[in-house]
Short mmCIF file of C-alpha atoms and ligand atoms in Angstrom, two decimals:
data_model
loop_
_atom_site.label_atom_id
_atom_site.label_comp_id
_atom_site.label_asym_id
_atom_site.label_seq_id
_atom_site.Cartn_x
_atom_site.Cartn_y
_atom_site.Cartn_z
CA UNK A 12 0.00 0.00 0.00
CA UNK A 13 1.30 3.40 -1.01
CA UNK A 14 2.13 5.55 2.02
CA UNK A 15 -0.35 8.43 2.11
CA UNK A 16 2.29 10.82 3.45
CA UNK A 17 4.89 10.04 0.81
CA UNK A 18 5.77 12.85 -1.58
CA UNK A 19 7.44 10.66 -4.22
CA UNK A 20 5.99 10.79 -7.77
CA UNK A 21 2.59 9.10 -7.94
CA UNK A 22 3.18 7.13 -11.14
CA UNK A 23 6.23 5.33 -12.53
CA UNK A 24 6.18 7.58 -15.62
CA UNK A 25 5.77 10.80 -13.68
CA UNK A 26 8.94 12.90 -13.51
CA UNK A 27 9.59 15.91 -11.29
CA UNK A 28 10.88 16.32 -7.77
CA UNK A 29 10.61 20.03 -7.00
CA UNK A 30 8.66 21.20 -3.95
CA UNK A 31 5.54 22.29 -5.82
CA UNK A 32 5.24 18.89 -7.48
CA UNK A 33 5.86 17.11 -4.17
CA UNK A 34 2.84 19.01 -2.82
CA UNK A 35 0.84 17.80 -5.81
CA UNK A 36 1.88 14.17 -5.19
CA UNK A 37 1.04 14.43 -1.49
CA UNK A 38 -2.40 15.86 -2.22
CA UNK A 39 -3.00 13.19 -4.85
CA UNK A 40 -2.22 10.45 -2.33
CA UNK A 41 -4.51 11.99 0.25
CA UNK A 42 -7.37 12.40 -2.22
CA UNK A 43 -7.06 9.02 -3.93
CA UNK A 44 -8.54 6.65 -1.31
CA UNK A 45 -11.59 8.86 -0.70
CA UNK A 46 -14.78 9.17 -2.76
CA UNK A 47 -14.42 12.95 -3.04
CA UNK A 48 -14.59 14.76 -6.35
CA UNK A 49 -11.21 16.09 -7.46
CA UNK A 50 -10.87 19.26 -9.54
CA UNK A 51 -7.59 19.51 -11.42
CA UNK A 52 -6.58 22.95 -12.60
CA UNK A 53 -3.58 23.95 -14.65
CA UNK A 54 -2.52 25.09 -18.10
CA UNK A 55 -2.67 22.68 -20.99
CA UNK A 56 0.11 20.06 -20.97
CA UNK A 57 0.94 20.34 -17.26
CA UNK A 58 0.01 16.73 -16.47
CA UNK A 59 -3.63 16.93 -15.35
CA UNK A 60 -4.52 13.69 -17.09
CA UNK A 61 -1.57 11.88 -15.49
CA UNK A 62 -2.71 13.02 -12.04
CA UNK A 63 -6.28 11.95 -12.82
CA UNK A 64 -5.01 8.47 -13.68
CA UNK A 65 -2.94 8.38 -10.50
CA UNK A 66 -5.98 9.25 -8.37
CA UNK A 67 -7.79 6.31 -9.97
CA UNK A 68 -4.90 3.88 -9.72
CA UNK A 69 -4.19 4.69 -6.08
CA UNK A 70 -7.87 4.31 -5.13
CA UNK A 71 -9.84 1.20 -4.24
CA UNK A 72 -11.51 1.57 -7.66
CA UNK A 73 -8.25 0.78 -9.46
CA UNK A 74 -9.58 -2.55 -10.72
CA UNK A 75 -12.65 -0.79 -12.14
CA UNK A 76 -12.74 1.24 -15.37
CA UNK A 77 -11.11 4.64 -15.89
CA UNK A 78 -13.13 6.53 -18.47
CA UNK A 79 -11.98 9.83 -19.95
CA UNK A 80 -14.31 12.19 -21.75
CA UNK A 81 -12.98 15.29 -23.46
CA UNK A 82 -15.88 17.68 -22.95
CA UNK A 83 -14.23 20.28 -25.18
CA UNK A 84 -14.18 18.09 -28.28
CA UNK A 85 -17.90 17.53 -28.79
CA UNK A 86 -20.93 19.71 -29.47
CA UNK A 87 -23.60 19.90 -26.77
CA UNK A 88 -25.90 17.24 -28.20
CA UNK A 89 -23.09 14.78 -28.99
CA UNK A 90 -21.58 15.28 -25.55
CA UNK A 91 -24.93 14.67 -23.90
CA UNK A 92 -25.40 11.35 -25.62
CA UNK A 93 -21.72 10.44 -25.11
CA UNK A 94 -22.04 11.00 -21.35
CA UNK A 95 -25.53 9.71 -20.70
CA UNK A 96 -26.28 7.42 -23.65
CA UNK A 97 -29.44 7.45 -25.75
CA UNK A 98 -32.31 5.26 -26.81
CA UNK A 99 -32.94 4.14 -30.35
CA UNK A 100 -34.83 6.89 -32.18
CA UNK A 101 -34.01 9.61 -29.62
CA UNK A 102 -32.76 11.69 -32.55
CA UNK A 103 -32.37 11.09 -36.30
CA UNK A 104 -28.98 9.40 -36.20
CA UNK A 105 -29.74 7.31 -33.08
CA UNK A 106 -30.15 3.96 -34.84
CA UNK A 107 -29.39 1.84 -31.78
CA UNK A 108 -29.61 2.10 -28.01
CA UNK A 109 -26.34 3.38 -26.68
CA UNK A 110 -24.72 3.13 -23.25
CA UNK A 111 -23.17 6.38 -22.08
CA UNK A 112 -19.78 6.93 -20.49
CA UNK A 113 -21.23 7.35 -17.00
CA UNK A 114 -22.65 3.82 -17.19
CA UNK A 115 -19.34 2.56 -18.60
CA UNK A 116 -17.56 4.07 -15.59
CA UNK A 117 -19.74 2.20 -13.07
CA UNK A 118 -17.52 0.83 -10.31
CA UNK A 119 -14.63 3.01 -11.46
CA UNK A 120 -13.74 6.62 -12.22
CA UNK A 121 -14.92 9.09 -14.86
CA UNK A 122 -12.51 11.85 -15.86
CA UNK A 123 -14.29 14.89 -17.31
CA UNK A 124 -11.55 16.74 -19.13
CA UNK A 125 -12.06 20.40 -20.17
CA UNK A 126 -15.15 20.66 -17.96
CA UNK A 127 -15.08 24.43 -18.57
CA UNK A 128 -16.54 23.86 -22.05
CA UNK A 129 -19.72 22.08 -20.88
CA UNK A 130 -22.86 24.04 -21.84
CA UNK A 131 -25.16 25.50 -19.19
CA UNK A 132 -27.89 22.97 -19.98
CA UNK A 133 -25.58 19.98 -19.55
CA UNK A 134 -24.18 21.48 -16.36
CA UNK A 135 -27.63 20.96 -14.81
CA UNK A 136 -27.59 17.28 -15.74
CA UNK A 137 -24.04 16.90 -14.44
CA UNK A 138 -24.93 18.49 -11.14
CA UNK A 139 -27.66 15.91 -10.67
CA UNK A 140 -25.28 12.99 -11.34
CA UNK A 141 -22.81 14.43 -8.87
CA UNK A 142 -25.44 14.91 -6.19
CA UNK A 143 -27.88 12.06 -6.73
CA UNK A 144 -25.75 9.61 -8.77
CA UNK A 145 -28.61 9.26 -11.23
CA UNK A 146 -29.67 10.37 -14.71
CA UNK A 147 -31.74 9.33 -17.73
CA UNK A 148 -30.49 8.38 -21.18
CA UNK A 149 -31.40 10.87 -23.92
CA UNK A 150 -34.91 9.97 -25.11
CA UNK A 151 -35.67 7.74 -22.12
CA UNK A 152 -37.62 8.19 -18.90
CA UNK A 153 -36.02 5.33 -16.99
CA UNK A 154 -33.66 6.54 -14.25
CA UNK A 155 -30.23 4.92 -14.11
CA UNK A 156 -28.15 4.78 -10.94
CA UNK A 157 -24.35 4.82 -11.19
CA UNK A 158 -21.53 4.41 -8.75
CA UNK A 159 -18.59 6.31 -10.14
CA UNK A 160 -16.02 8.67 -8.80
CA UNK A 161 -15.73 11.98 -10.66
CA UNK A 162 -12.50 13.78 -11.50
CA UNK A 163 -12.72 16.97 -13.55
CA UNK A 164 -10.07 19.11 -15.18
CA UNK A 165 -10.06 22.67 -16.45
CA UNK A 166 -7.48 24.94 -18.02
CA UNK A 167 -9.57 28.03 -17.27
CA UNK A 168 -10.34 29.47 -13.88
CA UNK A 169 -13.90 28.27 -13.22
CA UNK A 170 -14.53 31.16 -10.83
CA UNK A 171 -13.95 33.56 -13.74
CA UNK A 172 -16.56 31.63 -15.71
CA UNK A 173 -18.95 31.73 -12.75
CA UNK A 174 -18.54 35.51 -12.68
CA UNK A 175 -19.11 35.70 -16.43
CA UNK A 176 -22.30 33.73 -15.96
CA UNK A 177 -21.29 30.78 -18.15
CA UNK A 178 -20.59 28.28 -15.36
CA UNK A 179 -23.06 27.37 -12.65
CA UNK A 180 -21.91 28.31 -9.19
CA UNK A 181 -23.55 25.27 -7.57
CA UNK A 182 -21.74 22.91 -9.96
CA UNK A 183 -18.47 24.72 -9.29
CA UNK A 184 -18.76 24.12 -5.54
CA UNK A 185 -19.82 20.50 -6.10
CA UNK A 186 -16.72 19.88 -8.26
CA UNK A 187 -14.27 21.85 -6.18
CA UNK A 188 -14.20 19.46 -3.20
CA UNK A 189 -10.49 18.64 -3.52
CA UNK A 190 -8.78 21.16 -5.78
CA UNK A 191 -5.34 20.23 -7.08
CA UNK A 192 -3.48 22.89 -9.02
CA UNK A 193 -0.61 21.79 -11.24
CA UNK A 194 1.88 24.60 -11.78
CA UNK A 195 3.12 25.52 -15.26
CA UNK A 196 6.49 24.10 -16.29
CA UNK A 197 8.14 27.55 -16.28
CA UNK A 198 7.58 27.63 -12.51
CA UNK A 199 9.45 24.36 -12.02
CA UNK A 200 12.46 24.85 -14.24
CA UNK A 201 14.56 22.74 -11.84
CA UNK A 202 12.63 19.70 -13.07
CA UNK A 203 13.43 20.36 -16.73
CA UNK A 204 16.77 18.44 -16.87
CA UNK A 205 15.15 15.29 -15.42
CA UNK A 206 12.24 15.57 -17.86
CA UNK A 207 14.61 16.10 -20.78
CA UNK A 208 16.68 13.03 -19.82
CA UNK A 209 13.54 10.97 -19.45
CA UNK A 210 12.13 11.90 -22.87
CA UNK A 211 15.54 11.61 -24.56
CA UNK A 212 15.87 8.05 -23.32
CA UNK A 213 12.31 7.19 -24.25
CA UNK A 214 12.42 8.58 -27.80
CA UNK A 215 15.94 7.33 -28.49
CA UNK A 216 14.77 3.82 -27.74
CA UNK A 217 11.58 4.21 -29.73
CA UNK A 218 13.47 5.52 -32.76
CA UNK A 219 16.49 3.21 -32.48
CA UNK A 220 18.86 6.12 -31.94
CA UNK A 221 21.95 6.12 -29.76
CA UNK A 222 21.53 9.54 -28.17
CA UNK A 223 22.46 9.41 -24.52
CA UNK A 224 23.48 12.98 -23.67
CA UNK A 225 22.17 16.47 -24.17
CA UNK A 226 24.77 19.19 -24.60
CA UNK A 227 24.95 21.99 -22.06
CA UNK A 228 23.77 24.74 -24.42
CA UNK A 229 20.72 22.74 -25.40
CA UNK A 230 19.88 22.10 -21.75
CA UNK A 231 20.40 25.79 -20.90
CA UNK A 232 18.06 27.00 -23.57
CA UNK A 233 15.40 24.52 -22.50
CA UNK A 234 15.63 25.74 -18.93
CA UNK A 235 15.25 29.34 -20.06
CA UNK A 236 12.36 28.87 -22.48
CA UNK A 237 8.88 29.68 -21.13
CA UNK A 238 7.06 26.50 -22.36
CA UNK A 239 3.55 27.84 -22.98
CA UNK A 240 2.53 24.27 -23.91
CA UNK A 241 4.23 22.89 -20.77
CA UNK A 242 5.40 19.26 -20.56
CA UNK A 243 3.52 18.28 -23.72
CA UNK A 244 5.45 20.91 -25.70
CA UNK A 245 8.78 19.80 -24.22
CA UNK A 246 7.99 16.19 -25.02
CA UNK A 247 7.10 17.02 -28.63
CA UNK A 248 10.24 19.08 -29.28
CA UNK A 249 12.44 16.36 -27.85
CA UNK A 250 10.77 13.72 -29.95
CA UNK A 251 11.26 15.86 -33.04
CA UNK A 252 14.92 16.63 -32.17
CA UNK A 253 15.63 12.92 -31.68
CA UNK A 254 14.03 12.04 -35.01
CA UNK A 255 16.20 14.59 -36.83
CA UNK A 256 19.40 13.97 -34.89
CA UNK A 257 22.33 12.19 -36.47
CA UNK A 258 25.04 12.05 -33.82
CA UNK A 259 24.99 10.76 -30.27
CA UNK A 260 24.51 14.11 -28.59
CA UNK A 261 21.36 16.18 -28.53
CA UNK A 262 22.38 19.62 -29.75
CA UNK A 263 20.80 23.04 -29.48
CA UNK A 264 20.46 23.39 -33.25
CA UNK A 265 17.88 20.59 -33.30
CA UNK A 266 15.37 22.85 -31.53
CA UNK A 267 13.24 25.53 -33.21
CA UNK A 268 14.49 29.16 -33.11
CA UNK A 269 11.90 30.40 -30.62
CA UNK A 270 12.95 27.74 -28.09
CA UNK A 271 16.55 28.88 -28.55
CA UNK A 272 15.57 32.50 -27.91
CA UNK A 273 16.20 33.46 -31.55
CA UNK A 274 12.59 34.30 -32.43
CA UNK A 275 9.57 35.54 -30.49
CA UNK A 276 7.65 32.94 -28.51
CA UNK A 277 4.37 32.09 -30.16
CA UNK A 278 1.44 31.16 -27.98
CA UNK A 279 -2.10 30.42 -29.02
CA UNK A 280 -3.47 33.34 -27.01
CA UNK A 281 -1.59 36.19 -28.64
CA UNK A 282 -0.63 34.73 -31.90
CA UNK A 283 0.29 37.57 -34.22
CA UNK A 284 -0.55 35.12 -37.01
CA UNK A 285 -1.92 35.85 -40.43
CA UNK A 286 -5.04 34.15 -41.71
CA UNK A 287 -3.14 31.60 -43.77
CA UNK A 288 -1.19 30.52 -40.69
CA UNK A 289 -4.40 30.24 -38.70
CA UNK A 290 -6.04 28.00 -41.28
CA UNK A 291 -2.91 25.87 -41.62
CA UNK A 292 -2.90 25.43 -37.85
CA UNK A 293 -6.50 24.26 -37.92
CA UNK A 294 -5.58 21.58 -40.42
CA UNK A 295 -2.28 20.44 -38.89
CA UNK A 296 -3.64 20.29 -35.36
CA UNK A 297 -6.36 17.99 -36.62
CA UNK A 298 -9.07 20.46 -35.66
CA UNK A 299 -10.69 20.21 -39.06
CA UNK A 300 -11.07 16.43 -38.91
CA UNK A 301 -12.13 16.50 -35.29
CA UNK A 302 -14.83 19.09 -35.80
CA UNK A 303 -18.21 17.58 -36.39
CA UNK A 304 -20.84 18.45 -38.90
CA UNK A 305 -23.06 20.76 -36.86
CA UNK A 306 -21.31 24.05 -37.44
CA UNK A 307 -18.58 23.64 -34.83
CA UNK A 308 -15.81 24.14 -37.35
CA UNK A 309 -17.37 27.28 -38.75
CA UNK A 310 -17.84 28.67 -35.24
CA UNK A 311 -14.22 27.86 -34.37
CA UNK A 312 -12.86 29.64 -37.42
CA UNK A 313 -15.05 32.68 -36.84
CA UNK A 314 -13.92 32.78 -33.19
CA UNK A 315 -10.26 32.44 -34.11
CA UNK A 316 -10.46 35.23 -36.64
CA UNK A 317 -12.47 37.45 -34.30
CA UNK A 318 -10.05 36.86 -31.44
CA UNK A 319 -7.09 37.67 -33.64
CA UNK A 320 -8.75 40.83 -34.97
CA UNK A 321 -9.57 42.09 -31.48
CA UNK A 322 -6.06 41.25 -30.30
CA UNK A 323 -4.49 43.27 -33.13
CA UNK A 324 -6.81 46.25 -32.69
CA UNK A 325 -6.26 46.28 -28.91
CA UNK A 326 -2.52 46.32 -29.47
CA UNK A 327 -2.89 49.19 -31.93
CA UNK A 328 -4.96 51.07 -29.36
CA UNK A 329 -2.48 50.34 -26.52
CA UNK A 330 -5.24 48.48 -24.69
CA UNK A 331 -7.66 51.44 -24.63
CA UNK A 332 -10.99 49.71 -25.04
CA UNK A 333 -12.99 52.80 -26.08
CA UNK A 334 -10.57 53.46 -28.91
CA UNK A 335 -10.55 49.79 -29.93
CA UNK A 336 -14.36 49.63 -29.93
CA UNK A 337 -14.57 52.68 -32.21
CA UNK A 338 -12.01 51.18 -34.60
CA UNK A 339 -13.92 47.90 -34.67
CA UNK A 340 -17.28 49.64 -35.05
CA UNK A 341 -18.86 47.76 -32.13
CA UNK A 342 -20.11 49.08 -28.84
CA UNK A 343 -17.91 49.09 -25.79
CA UNK A 344 -19.96 46.57 -23.79
CA UNK A 345 -19.86 44.08 -26.63
CA UNK A 346 -16.11 44.51 -26.89
CA UNK A 347 -15.74 44.13 -23.14
CA UNK A 348 -17.61 40.83 -23.19
CA UNK A 349 -15.54 39.53 -26.11
CA UNK A 350 -12.30 40.52 -24.37
CA UNK A 351 -13.44 38.41 -21.41
CA UNK A 352 -14.49 35.49 -23.59
CA UNK A 353 -11.16 35.42 -25.39
CA UNK A 354 -9.11 36.19 -22.26
CA UNK A 355 -7.54 39.24 -23.86
CA UNK A 356 -7.82 41.37 -20.74
CA UNK A 357 -4.10 42.00 -20.41
CA UNK A 358 -3.36 43.02 -24.01
CA UNK A 359 -1.75 46.46 -24.20
N1 ADP B 430 5.59 15.18 -14.73
C1 ADP B 430 5.54 14.54 -15.90
N2 ADP B 430 6.40 13.53 -16.16
C2 ADP B 430 6.37 12.88 -17.35
N3 ADP B 430 5.52 13.15 -18.34
C3 ADP B 430 4.63 14.14 -18.14
C4 ADP B 430 4.58 14.87 -16.91
N4 ADP B 430 3.60 15.80 -17.00
C5 ADP B 430 3.05 15.64 -18.21
N5 ADP B 430 3.65 14.64 -18.89
C6 ADP B 430 3.35 14.22 -20.29
O1 ADP B 430 2.98 15.38 -21.00
C7 ADP B 430 1.85 15.15 -21.82
C8 ADP B 430 0.73 16.06 -21.38
O2 ADP B 430 0.25 15.64 -20.12
P1 ADP B 430 -1.32 15.61 -19.79
O3 ADP B 430 -1.51 14.90 -18.51
O4 ADP B 430 -2.09 15.13 -20.96
O5 ADP B 430 -1.56 17.19 -19.59
P2 ADP B 430 -2.91 18.01 -19.49
O6 ADP B 430 -4.01 17.00 -19.24
O7 ADP B 430 -2.70 18.94 -18.33
O8 ADP B 430 -3.07 18.73 -20.78
C9 ADP B 430 1.52 13.67 -21.67
O9 ADP B 430 2.13 12.96 -22.72
C10 ADP B 430 2.14 13.30 -20.34
O10 ADP B 430 2.50 11.95 -20.31
MG1 MG B 431 -5.28 17.19 -21.24
#
C-alpha cells in the first residue's frame, strides 16, 4: 500500500521532484482513497490527465474502469449522448440504443476533461449525477443509478466563468471538493533536466537512436524557455529533435528558433498570425477532422479570426478599449464581453 504521506511521484512515468510537485503528489495520495470529487486545474500540458489516472490507480476503484471524456471536443448534443447514452430513435442518427460513459464508468472513475466547455444545460444534468448519482439516457424516462467517482479538469479558472455567468456556481462548488493545481512548467524549471533526460531516453529507444546525452547549451536554452505548452510541448520538441538527430549528442540546433531564444515565442493566445497561418494550424492540429458536422468548425474559425482581430486592434490602441471599440465599429460593452471570452484582458 502506497504511504499516504509520501511525496514521491505518484506514477512510474511521472517525472519531477521540486517542492511544488511534491505538494501535488502528497495531495493526490490523500485524495485518492476517498470518494471525493477532485478538480484539477492547470494550463494545458501540465500533467492533469496523469494526475487523474494516478488518483484512480491509487484508489480502491483501481480494478474498475477509468473513463476519460474530453468535454471540449464535442458539441452539446453529442456530448450529452456520449455522457448519458441514448435510446434508439431519440434523434435522427440514433439507430441503436447506446450506453453512455457514466454507465461505462460504473464501479470506477470518470474523468471529465475540459469541464469548462460544458454548456449551461448539460451542467444541470451533471450536477444531478454528482449529487444524486442518477440520470436518464437521452430519449428515455427510466432513471439509471451509477456508482462512479468523478474527477474533472479545467485549463480556465472556473470562478472567472462563474462571474461571467457561463458556469453554474452550484456545480463549481460541487466539483471543487479537492482542488489540485498543477503549476506551469516555467515555474518548475529545476525539473526540466530530469524531464529532458527521461524523454531523450524514451524517444531514443523508440526511434532506435543512440543519443544518450544532451549538450549543455541545449539544456540551458530549454531551462530558459517559457514552455507555454508545458510538458507536452517539451515532449514534442524532444521527440522531433531525436528524429532529426544524427550524432549521439542532442544539440541546441535541433530545436526551433523560438525555443533557442532566436525568435519571439508564439502562444495560441496572442498569436500575431496571419489568416493563412491560422487556417494551416487548424488543419495540422487535426481540428478540421475533429470538428463535427453541426457548425462547430465554422464557429471555431469565426472565433479564431475574431479573437485575432480584437487582439491586433487592442494592441494598436495600446489596450484602450474605447478606442478599440470605435475602430472595430462595435459598442464598448460588446467589446468588453468579447475581451473576457477570449481572455484578452491584459493586451496592451
Ligand atoms: N511530470 C511529468 N512527467 C512525465 N511526463 C509528463 C509529466 N507531466 C506531463 N507529462 C506528459 O505530458 C503530456 C501532457 O500531459 P497531460 O496529462 O495530458 O496534460 P494536461 O491534461 O494537463 O493537458 C503527456 O504525454 C504526459 O505523459
Ligand atoms: Mg489534457
